[in-house]
N, CA, C and O atoms as a Tinker XYZ file with bonds, in Angstrom:
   392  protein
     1  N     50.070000   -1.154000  -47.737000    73     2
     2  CA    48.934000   -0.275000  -47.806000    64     1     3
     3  C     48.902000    0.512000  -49.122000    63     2     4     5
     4  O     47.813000    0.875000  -49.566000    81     3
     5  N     49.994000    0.781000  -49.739000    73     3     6
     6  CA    50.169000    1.463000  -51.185000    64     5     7
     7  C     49.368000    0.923000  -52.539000    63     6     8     9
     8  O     48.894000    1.659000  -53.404000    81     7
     9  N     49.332000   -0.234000  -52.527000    73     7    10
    10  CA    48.745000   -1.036000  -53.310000    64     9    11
    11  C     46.979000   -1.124000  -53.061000    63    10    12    13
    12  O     46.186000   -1.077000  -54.001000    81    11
    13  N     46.635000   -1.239000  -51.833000    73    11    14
    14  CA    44.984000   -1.069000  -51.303000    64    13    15
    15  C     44.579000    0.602000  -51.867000    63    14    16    17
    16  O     43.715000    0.843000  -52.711000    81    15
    17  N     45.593000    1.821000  -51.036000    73    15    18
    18  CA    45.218000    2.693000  -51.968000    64    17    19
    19  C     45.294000    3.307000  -53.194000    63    18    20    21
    20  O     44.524000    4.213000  -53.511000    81    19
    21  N     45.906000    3.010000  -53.699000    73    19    22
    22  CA    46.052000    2.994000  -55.245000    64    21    23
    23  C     44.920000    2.339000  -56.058000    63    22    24    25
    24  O     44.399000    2.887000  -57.029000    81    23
    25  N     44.561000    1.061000  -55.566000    73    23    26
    26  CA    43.297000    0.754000  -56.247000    64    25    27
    27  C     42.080000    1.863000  -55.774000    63    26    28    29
    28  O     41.205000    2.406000  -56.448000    81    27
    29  N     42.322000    1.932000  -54.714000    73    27    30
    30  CA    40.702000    3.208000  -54.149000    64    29    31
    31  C     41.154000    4.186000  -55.343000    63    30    32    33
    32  O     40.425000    4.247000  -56.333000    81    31
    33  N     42.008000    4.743000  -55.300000    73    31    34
    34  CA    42.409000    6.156000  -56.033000    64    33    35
    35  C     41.888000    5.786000  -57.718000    63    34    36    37
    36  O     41.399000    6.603000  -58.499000    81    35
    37  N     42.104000    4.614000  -57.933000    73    35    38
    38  CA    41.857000    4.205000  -59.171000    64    37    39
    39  C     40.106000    4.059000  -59.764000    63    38    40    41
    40  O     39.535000    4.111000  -60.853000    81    39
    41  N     39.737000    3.860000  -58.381000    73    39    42
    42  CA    38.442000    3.706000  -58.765000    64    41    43
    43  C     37.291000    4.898000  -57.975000    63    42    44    45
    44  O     36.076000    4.798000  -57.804000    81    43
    45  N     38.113000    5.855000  -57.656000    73    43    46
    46  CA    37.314000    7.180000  -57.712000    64    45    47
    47  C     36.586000    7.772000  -58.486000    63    46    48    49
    48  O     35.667000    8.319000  -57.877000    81    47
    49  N     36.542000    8.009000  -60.127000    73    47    50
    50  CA    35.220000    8.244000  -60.579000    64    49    51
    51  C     35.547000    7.162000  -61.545000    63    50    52    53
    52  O     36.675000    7.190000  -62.036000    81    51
    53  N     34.773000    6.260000  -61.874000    73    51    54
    54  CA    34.956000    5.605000  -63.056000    64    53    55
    55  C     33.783000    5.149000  -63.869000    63    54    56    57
    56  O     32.805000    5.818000  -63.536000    81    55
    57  N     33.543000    4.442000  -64.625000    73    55    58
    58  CA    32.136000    4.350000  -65.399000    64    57    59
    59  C     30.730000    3.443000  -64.593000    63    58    60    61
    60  O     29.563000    3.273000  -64.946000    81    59
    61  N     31.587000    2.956000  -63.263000    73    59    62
    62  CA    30.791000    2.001000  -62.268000    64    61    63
    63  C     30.921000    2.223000  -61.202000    63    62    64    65
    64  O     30.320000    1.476000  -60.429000    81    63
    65  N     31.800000    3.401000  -60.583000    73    63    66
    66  CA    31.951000    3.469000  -59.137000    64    65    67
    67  C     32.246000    4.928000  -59.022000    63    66    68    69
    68  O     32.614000    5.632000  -59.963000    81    67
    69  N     32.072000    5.291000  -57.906000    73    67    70
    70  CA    32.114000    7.089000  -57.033000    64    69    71
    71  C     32.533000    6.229000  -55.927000    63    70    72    73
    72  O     32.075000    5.202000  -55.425000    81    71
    73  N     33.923000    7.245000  -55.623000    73    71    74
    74  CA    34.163000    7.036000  -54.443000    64    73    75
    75  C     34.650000    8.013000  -53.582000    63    74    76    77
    76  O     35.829000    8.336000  -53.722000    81    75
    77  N     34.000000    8.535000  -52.744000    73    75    78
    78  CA    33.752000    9.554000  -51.252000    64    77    79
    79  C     34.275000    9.456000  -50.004000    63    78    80    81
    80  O     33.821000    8.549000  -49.306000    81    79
    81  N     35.426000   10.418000  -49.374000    73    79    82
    82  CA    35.764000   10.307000  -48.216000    64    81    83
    83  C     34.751000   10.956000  -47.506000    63    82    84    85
    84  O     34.130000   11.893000  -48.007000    81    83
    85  N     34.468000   10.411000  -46.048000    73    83    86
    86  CA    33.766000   11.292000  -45.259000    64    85    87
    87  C     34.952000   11.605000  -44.571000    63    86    88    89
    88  O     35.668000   10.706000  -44.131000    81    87
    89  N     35.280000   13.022000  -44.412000    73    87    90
    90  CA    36.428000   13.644000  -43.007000    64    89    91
    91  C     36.211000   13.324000  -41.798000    63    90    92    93
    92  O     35.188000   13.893000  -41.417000    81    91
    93  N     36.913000   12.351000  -40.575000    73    91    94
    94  CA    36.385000   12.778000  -39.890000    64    93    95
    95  C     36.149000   13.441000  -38.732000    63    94    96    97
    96  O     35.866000   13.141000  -37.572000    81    95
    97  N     36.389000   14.657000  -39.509000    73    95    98
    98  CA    36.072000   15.975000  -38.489000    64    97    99
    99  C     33.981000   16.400000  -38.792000    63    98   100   101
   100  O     33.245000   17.236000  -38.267000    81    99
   101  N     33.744000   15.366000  -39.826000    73    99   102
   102  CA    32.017000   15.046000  -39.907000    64   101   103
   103  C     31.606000   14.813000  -38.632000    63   102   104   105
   104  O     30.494000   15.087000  -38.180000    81   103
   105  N     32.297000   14.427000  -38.195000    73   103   106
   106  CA    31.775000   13.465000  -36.740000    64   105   107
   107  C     30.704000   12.027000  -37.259000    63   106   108   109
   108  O     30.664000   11.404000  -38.320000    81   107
   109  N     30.064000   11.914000  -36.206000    73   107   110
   110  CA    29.247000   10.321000  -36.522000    64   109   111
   111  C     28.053000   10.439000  -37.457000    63   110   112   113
   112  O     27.613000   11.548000  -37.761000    81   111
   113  N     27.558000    9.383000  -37.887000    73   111   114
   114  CA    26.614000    9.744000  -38.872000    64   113   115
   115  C     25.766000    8.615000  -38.702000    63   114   116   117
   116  O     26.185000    7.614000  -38.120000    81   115
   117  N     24.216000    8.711000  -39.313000    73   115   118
   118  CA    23.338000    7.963000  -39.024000    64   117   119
   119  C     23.858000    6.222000  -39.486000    63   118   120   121
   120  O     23.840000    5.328000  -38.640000    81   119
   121  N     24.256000    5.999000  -40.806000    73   119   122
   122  CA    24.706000    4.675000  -41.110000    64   121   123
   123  C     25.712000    4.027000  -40.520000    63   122   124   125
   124  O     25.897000    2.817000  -40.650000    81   123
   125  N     26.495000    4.871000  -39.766000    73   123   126
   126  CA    27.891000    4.045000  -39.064000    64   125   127
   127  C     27.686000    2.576000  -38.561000    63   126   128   129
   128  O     28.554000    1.705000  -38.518000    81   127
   129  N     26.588000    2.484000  -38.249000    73   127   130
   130  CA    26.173000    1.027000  -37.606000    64   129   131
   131  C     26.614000   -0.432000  -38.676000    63   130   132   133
   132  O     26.717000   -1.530000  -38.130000    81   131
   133  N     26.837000   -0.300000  -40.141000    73   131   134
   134  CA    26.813000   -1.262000  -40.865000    64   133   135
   135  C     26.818000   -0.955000  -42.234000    63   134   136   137
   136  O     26.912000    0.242000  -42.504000    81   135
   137  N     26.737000   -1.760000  -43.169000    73   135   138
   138  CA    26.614000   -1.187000  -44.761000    64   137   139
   139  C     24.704000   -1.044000  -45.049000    63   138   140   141
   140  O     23.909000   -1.921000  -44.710000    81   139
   141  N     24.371000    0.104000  -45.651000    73   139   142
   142  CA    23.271000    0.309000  -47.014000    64   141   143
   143  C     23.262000    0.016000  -47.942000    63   142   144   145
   144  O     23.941000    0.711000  -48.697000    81   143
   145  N     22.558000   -1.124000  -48.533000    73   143   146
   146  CA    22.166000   -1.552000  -50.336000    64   145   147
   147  C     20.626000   -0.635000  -50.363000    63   146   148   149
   148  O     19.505000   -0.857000  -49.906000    81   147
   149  N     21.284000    0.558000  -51.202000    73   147   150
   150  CA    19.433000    0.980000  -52.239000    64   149   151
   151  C     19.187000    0.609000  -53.361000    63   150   152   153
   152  O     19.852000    1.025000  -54.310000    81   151
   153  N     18.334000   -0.124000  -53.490000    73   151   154
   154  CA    17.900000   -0.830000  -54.628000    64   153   155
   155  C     16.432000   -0.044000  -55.214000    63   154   156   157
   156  O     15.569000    0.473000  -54.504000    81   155
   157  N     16.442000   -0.111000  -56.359000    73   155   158
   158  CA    15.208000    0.433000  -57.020000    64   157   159
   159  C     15.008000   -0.845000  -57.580000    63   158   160   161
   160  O     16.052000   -1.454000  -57.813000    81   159
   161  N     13.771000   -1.518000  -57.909000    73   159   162
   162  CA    13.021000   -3.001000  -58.608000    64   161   163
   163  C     12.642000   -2.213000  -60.016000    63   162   164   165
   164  O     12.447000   -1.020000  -60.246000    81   163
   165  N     12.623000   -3.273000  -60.774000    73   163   166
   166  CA    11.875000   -2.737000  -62.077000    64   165   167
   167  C     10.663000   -2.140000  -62.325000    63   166   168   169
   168  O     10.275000   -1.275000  -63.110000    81   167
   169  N     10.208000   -2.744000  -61.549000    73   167   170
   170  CA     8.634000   -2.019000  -61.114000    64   169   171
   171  C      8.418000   -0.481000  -60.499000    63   170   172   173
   172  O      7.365000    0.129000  -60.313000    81   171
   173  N      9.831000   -0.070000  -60.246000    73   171   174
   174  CA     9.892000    1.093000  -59.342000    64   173   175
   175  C      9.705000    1.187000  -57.970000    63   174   176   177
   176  O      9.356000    2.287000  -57.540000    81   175
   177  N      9.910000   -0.020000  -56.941000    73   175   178
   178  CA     9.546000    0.132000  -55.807000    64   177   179
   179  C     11.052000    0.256000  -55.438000    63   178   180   181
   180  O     11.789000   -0.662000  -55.797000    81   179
   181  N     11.557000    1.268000  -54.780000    73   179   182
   182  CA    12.638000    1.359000  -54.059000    64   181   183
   183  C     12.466000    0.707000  -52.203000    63   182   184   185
   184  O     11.519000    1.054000  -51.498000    81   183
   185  N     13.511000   -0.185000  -51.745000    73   183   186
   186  CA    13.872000   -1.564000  -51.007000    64   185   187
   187  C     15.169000   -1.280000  -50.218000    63   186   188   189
   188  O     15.982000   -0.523000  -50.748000    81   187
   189  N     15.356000   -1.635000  -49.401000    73   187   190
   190  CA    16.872000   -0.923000  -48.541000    64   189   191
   191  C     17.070000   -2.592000  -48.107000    63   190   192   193
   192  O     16.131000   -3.387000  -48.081000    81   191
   193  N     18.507000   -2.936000  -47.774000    73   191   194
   194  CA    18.962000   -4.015000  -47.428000    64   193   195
   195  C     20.076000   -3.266000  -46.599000    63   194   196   197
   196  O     20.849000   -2.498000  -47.172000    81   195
   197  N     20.149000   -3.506000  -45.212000    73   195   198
   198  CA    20.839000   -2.514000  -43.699000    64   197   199
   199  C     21.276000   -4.239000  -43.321000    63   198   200   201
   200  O     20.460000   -5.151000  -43.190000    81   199
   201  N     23.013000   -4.371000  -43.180000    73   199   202
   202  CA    23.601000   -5.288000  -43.107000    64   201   203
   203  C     24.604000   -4.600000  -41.645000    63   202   204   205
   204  O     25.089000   -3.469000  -41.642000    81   203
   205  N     24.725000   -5.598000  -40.516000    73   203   206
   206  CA    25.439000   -5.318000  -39.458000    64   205   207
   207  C     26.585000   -6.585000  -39.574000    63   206   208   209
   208  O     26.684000   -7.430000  -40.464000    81   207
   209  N     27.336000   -6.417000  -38.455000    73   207   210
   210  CA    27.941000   -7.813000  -38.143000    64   209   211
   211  C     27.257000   -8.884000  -37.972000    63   210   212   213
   212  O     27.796000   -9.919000  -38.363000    81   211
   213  N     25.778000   -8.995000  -37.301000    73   211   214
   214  CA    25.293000  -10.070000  -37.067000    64   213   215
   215  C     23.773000  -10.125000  -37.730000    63   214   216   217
   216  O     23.033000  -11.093000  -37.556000    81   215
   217  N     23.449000   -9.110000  -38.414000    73   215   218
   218  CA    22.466000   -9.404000  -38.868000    64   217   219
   219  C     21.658000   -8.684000  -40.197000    63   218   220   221
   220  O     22.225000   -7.648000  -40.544000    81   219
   221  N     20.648000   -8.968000  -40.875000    73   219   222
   222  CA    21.071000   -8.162000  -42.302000    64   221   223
   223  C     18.834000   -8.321000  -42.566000    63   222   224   225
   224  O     18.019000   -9.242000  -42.613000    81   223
   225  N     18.804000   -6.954000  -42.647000    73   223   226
   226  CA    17.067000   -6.890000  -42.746000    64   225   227
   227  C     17.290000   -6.074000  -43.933000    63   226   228   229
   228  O     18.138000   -5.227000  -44.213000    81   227
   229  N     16.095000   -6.662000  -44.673000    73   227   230
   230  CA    15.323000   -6.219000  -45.834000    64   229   231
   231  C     14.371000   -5.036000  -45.591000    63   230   232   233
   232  O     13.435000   -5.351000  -44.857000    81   231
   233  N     14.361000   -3.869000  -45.974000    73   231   234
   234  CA    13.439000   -2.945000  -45.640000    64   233   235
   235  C     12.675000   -2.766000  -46.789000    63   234   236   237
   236  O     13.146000   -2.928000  -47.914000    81   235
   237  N     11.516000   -2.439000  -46.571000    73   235   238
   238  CA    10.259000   -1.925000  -47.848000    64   237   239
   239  C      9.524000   -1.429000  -47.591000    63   238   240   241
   240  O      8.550000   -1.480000  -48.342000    81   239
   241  N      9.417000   -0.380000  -46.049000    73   239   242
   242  CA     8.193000    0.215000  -45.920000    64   241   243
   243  C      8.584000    1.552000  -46.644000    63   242   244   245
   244  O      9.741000    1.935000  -46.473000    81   243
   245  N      7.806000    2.259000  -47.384000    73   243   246
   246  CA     8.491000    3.421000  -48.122000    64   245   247
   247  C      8.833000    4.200000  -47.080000    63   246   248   249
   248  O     10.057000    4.089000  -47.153000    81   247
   249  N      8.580000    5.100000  -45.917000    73   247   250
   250  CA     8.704000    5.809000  -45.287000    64   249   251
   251  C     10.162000    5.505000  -44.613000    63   250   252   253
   252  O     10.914000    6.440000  -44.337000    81   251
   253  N     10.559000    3.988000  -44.336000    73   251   254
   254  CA    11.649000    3.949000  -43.309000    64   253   255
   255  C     12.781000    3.680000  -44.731000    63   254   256   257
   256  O     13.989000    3.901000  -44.642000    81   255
   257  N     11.946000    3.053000  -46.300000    73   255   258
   258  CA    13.325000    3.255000  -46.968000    64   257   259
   259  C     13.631000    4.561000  -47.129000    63   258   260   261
   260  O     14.834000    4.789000  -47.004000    81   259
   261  N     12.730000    5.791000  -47.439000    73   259   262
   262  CA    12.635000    6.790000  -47.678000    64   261   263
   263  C     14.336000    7.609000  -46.725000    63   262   264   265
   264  O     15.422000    8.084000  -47.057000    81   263
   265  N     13.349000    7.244000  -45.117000    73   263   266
   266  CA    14.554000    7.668000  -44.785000    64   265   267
   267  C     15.832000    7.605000  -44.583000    63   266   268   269
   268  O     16.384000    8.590000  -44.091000    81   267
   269  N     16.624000    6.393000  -44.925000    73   267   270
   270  CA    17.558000    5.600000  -45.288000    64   269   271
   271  C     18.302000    6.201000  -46.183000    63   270   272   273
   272  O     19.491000    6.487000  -46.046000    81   271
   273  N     17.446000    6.461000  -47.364000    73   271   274
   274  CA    17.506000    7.557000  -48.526000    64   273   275
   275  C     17.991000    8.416000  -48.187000    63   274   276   277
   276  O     19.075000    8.611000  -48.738000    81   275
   277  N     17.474000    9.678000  -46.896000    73   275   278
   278  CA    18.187000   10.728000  -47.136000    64   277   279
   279  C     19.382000   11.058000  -45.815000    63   278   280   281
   280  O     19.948000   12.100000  -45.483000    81   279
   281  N     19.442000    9.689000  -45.291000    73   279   282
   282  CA    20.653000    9.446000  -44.223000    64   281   283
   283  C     22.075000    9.227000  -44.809000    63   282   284   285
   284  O     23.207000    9.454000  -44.382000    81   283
   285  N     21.382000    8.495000  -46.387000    73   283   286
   286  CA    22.306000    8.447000  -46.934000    64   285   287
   287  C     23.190000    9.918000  -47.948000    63   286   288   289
   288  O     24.321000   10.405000  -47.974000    81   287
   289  N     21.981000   10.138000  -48.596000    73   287   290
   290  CA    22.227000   11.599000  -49.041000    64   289   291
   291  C     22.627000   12.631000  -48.366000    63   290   292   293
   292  O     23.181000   13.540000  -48.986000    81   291
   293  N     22.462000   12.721000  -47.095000    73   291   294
   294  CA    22.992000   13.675000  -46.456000    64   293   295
   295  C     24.421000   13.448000  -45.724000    63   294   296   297
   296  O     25.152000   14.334000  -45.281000    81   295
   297  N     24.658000   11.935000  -45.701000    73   295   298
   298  CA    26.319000   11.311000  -45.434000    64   297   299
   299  C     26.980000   12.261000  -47.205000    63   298   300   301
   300  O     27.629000   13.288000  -47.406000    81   299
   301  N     26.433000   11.338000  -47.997000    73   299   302
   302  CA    27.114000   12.240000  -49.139000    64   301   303
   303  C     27.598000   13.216000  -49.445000    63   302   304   305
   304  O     28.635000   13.379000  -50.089000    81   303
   305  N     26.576000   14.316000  -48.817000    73   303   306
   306  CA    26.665000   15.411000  -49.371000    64   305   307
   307  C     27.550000   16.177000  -48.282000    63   306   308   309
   308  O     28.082000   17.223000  -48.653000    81   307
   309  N     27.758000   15.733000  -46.934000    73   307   310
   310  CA    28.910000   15.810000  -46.435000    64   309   311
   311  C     30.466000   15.490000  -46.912000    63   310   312   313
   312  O     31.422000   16.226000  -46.666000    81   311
   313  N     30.518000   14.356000  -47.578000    73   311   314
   314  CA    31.496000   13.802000  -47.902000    64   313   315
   315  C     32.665000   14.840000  -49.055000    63   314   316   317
   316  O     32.550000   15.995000  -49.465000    81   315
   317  N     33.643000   13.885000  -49.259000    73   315   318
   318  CA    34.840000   15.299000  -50.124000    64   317   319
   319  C     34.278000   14.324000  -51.898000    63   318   320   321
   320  O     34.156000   13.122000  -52.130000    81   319
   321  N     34.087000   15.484000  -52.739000    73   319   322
   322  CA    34.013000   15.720000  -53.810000    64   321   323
   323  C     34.951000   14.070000  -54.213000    63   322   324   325
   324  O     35.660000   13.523000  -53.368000    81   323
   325  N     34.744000   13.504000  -55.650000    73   323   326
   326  CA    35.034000   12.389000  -56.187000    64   325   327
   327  C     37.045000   13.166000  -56.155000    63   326   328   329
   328  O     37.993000   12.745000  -55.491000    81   327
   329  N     37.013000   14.126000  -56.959000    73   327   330
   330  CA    38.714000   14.800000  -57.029000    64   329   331
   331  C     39.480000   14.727000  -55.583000    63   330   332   333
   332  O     40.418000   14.020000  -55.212000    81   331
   333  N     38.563000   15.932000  -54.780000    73   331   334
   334  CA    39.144000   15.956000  -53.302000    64   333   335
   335  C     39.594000   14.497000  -52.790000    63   334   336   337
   336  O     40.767000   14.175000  -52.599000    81   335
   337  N     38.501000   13.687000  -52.604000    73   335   338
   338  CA    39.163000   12.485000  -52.207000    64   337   339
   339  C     39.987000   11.705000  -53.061000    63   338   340   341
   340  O     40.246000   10.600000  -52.585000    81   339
   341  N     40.519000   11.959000  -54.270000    73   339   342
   342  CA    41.091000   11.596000  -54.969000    64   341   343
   343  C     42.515000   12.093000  -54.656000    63   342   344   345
   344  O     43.536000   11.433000  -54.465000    81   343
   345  N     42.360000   13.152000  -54.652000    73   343   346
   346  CA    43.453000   14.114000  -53.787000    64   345   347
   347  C     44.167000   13.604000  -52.345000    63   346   348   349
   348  O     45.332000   13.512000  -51.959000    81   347
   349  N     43.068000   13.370000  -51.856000    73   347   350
   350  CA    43.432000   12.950000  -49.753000    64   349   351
   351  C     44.209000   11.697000  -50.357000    63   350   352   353
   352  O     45.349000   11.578000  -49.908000    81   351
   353  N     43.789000   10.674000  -51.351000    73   351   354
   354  CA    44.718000    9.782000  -50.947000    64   353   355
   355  C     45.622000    9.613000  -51.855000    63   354   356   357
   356  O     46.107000    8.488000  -51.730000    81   355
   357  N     46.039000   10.140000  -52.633000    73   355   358
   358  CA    47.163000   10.738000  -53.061000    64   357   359
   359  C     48.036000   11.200000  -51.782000    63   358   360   361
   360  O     48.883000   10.487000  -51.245000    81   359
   361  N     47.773000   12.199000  -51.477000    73   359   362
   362  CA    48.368000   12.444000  -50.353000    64   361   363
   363  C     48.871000   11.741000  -49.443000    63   362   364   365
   364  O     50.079000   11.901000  -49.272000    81   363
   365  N     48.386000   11.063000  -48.842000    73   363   366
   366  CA    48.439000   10.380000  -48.139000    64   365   367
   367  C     49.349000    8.987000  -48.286000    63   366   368   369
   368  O     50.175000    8.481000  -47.526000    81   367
   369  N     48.845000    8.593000  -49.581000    73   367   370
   370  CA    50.151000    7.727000  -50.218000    64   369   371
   371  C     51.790000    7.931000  -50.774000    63   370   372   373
   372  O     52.595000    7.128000  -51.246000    81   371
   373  N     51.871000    9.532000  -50.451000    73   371   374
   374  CA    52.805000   10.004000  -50.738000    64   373   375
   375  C     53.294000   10.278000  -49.336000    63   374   376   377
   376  O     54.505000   10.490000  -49.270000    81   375
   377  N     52.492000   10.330000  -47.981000    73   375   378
   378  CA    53.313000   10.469000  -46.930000    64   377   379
   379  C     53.557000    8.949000  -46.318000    63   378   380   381
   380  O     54.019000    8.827000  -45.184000    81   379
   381  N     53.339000    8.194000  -46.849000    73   379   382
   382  CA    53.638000    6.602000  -46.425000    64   381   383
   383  C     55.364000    6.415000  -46.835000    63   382   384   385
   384  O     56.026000    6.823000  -47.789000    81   383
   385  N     55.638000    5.758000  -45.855000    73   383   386
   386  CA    57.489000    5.513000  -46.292000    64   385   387
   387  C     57.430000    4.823000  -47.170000    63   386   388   389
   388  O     56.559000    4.042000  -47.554000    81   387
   389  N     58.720000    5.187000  -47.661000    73   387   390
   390  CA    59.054000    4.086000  -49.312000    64   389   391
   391  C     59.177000    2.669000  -48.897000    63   390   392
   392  O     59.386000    1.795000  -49.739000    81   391
């Protein structure tokens, strides 16, 4: 497991990736069901792609990407700071046996 987190820790802020613990003392949150892709098009139409175990829909009505948008933003803004979680697993890799 030292090696899995060490790469997370590594790629906590970097020039292509943020990476965010949610605690969870958050409790549940609207996305738990599966992964979110937000995509913006060149054209400017922002597009949601909501992927489960068994099944994976394309969204584009603005209103339901909209809110996707701020299910997601508001998971975020729950979440621990790019450092903090940089911190937790530090920690955490330091309470793992040698």
């Amino acid at each position: 497991m030292r090696p899995q987190l060490k790469r997370l820790f590594d790629l906590t802020l970097t020039p292509n990736s943020v990476l965010q613990v949610l605690p969870f003392e958050h409790g549940g949150h609207a996305l738990a069901g599966g992964t979110l892709t937000l995509m913006t098009l060149d054209d400017g139409v922002q597009i949601a792609y909501e992927e489960s175990i068994s099944t994976g829909t394309l969204l584009e009505e603005e209103n339901v990407v909209t809110a996707h948008q701020r299910a997601y933003d508001l998971m975020r803004a729950c979440a621990l700071s790019p450092k903090k979680t940089a911190d937790m697993i530090r920690s955490v890799m330091e309470a793992l046996p040698a």
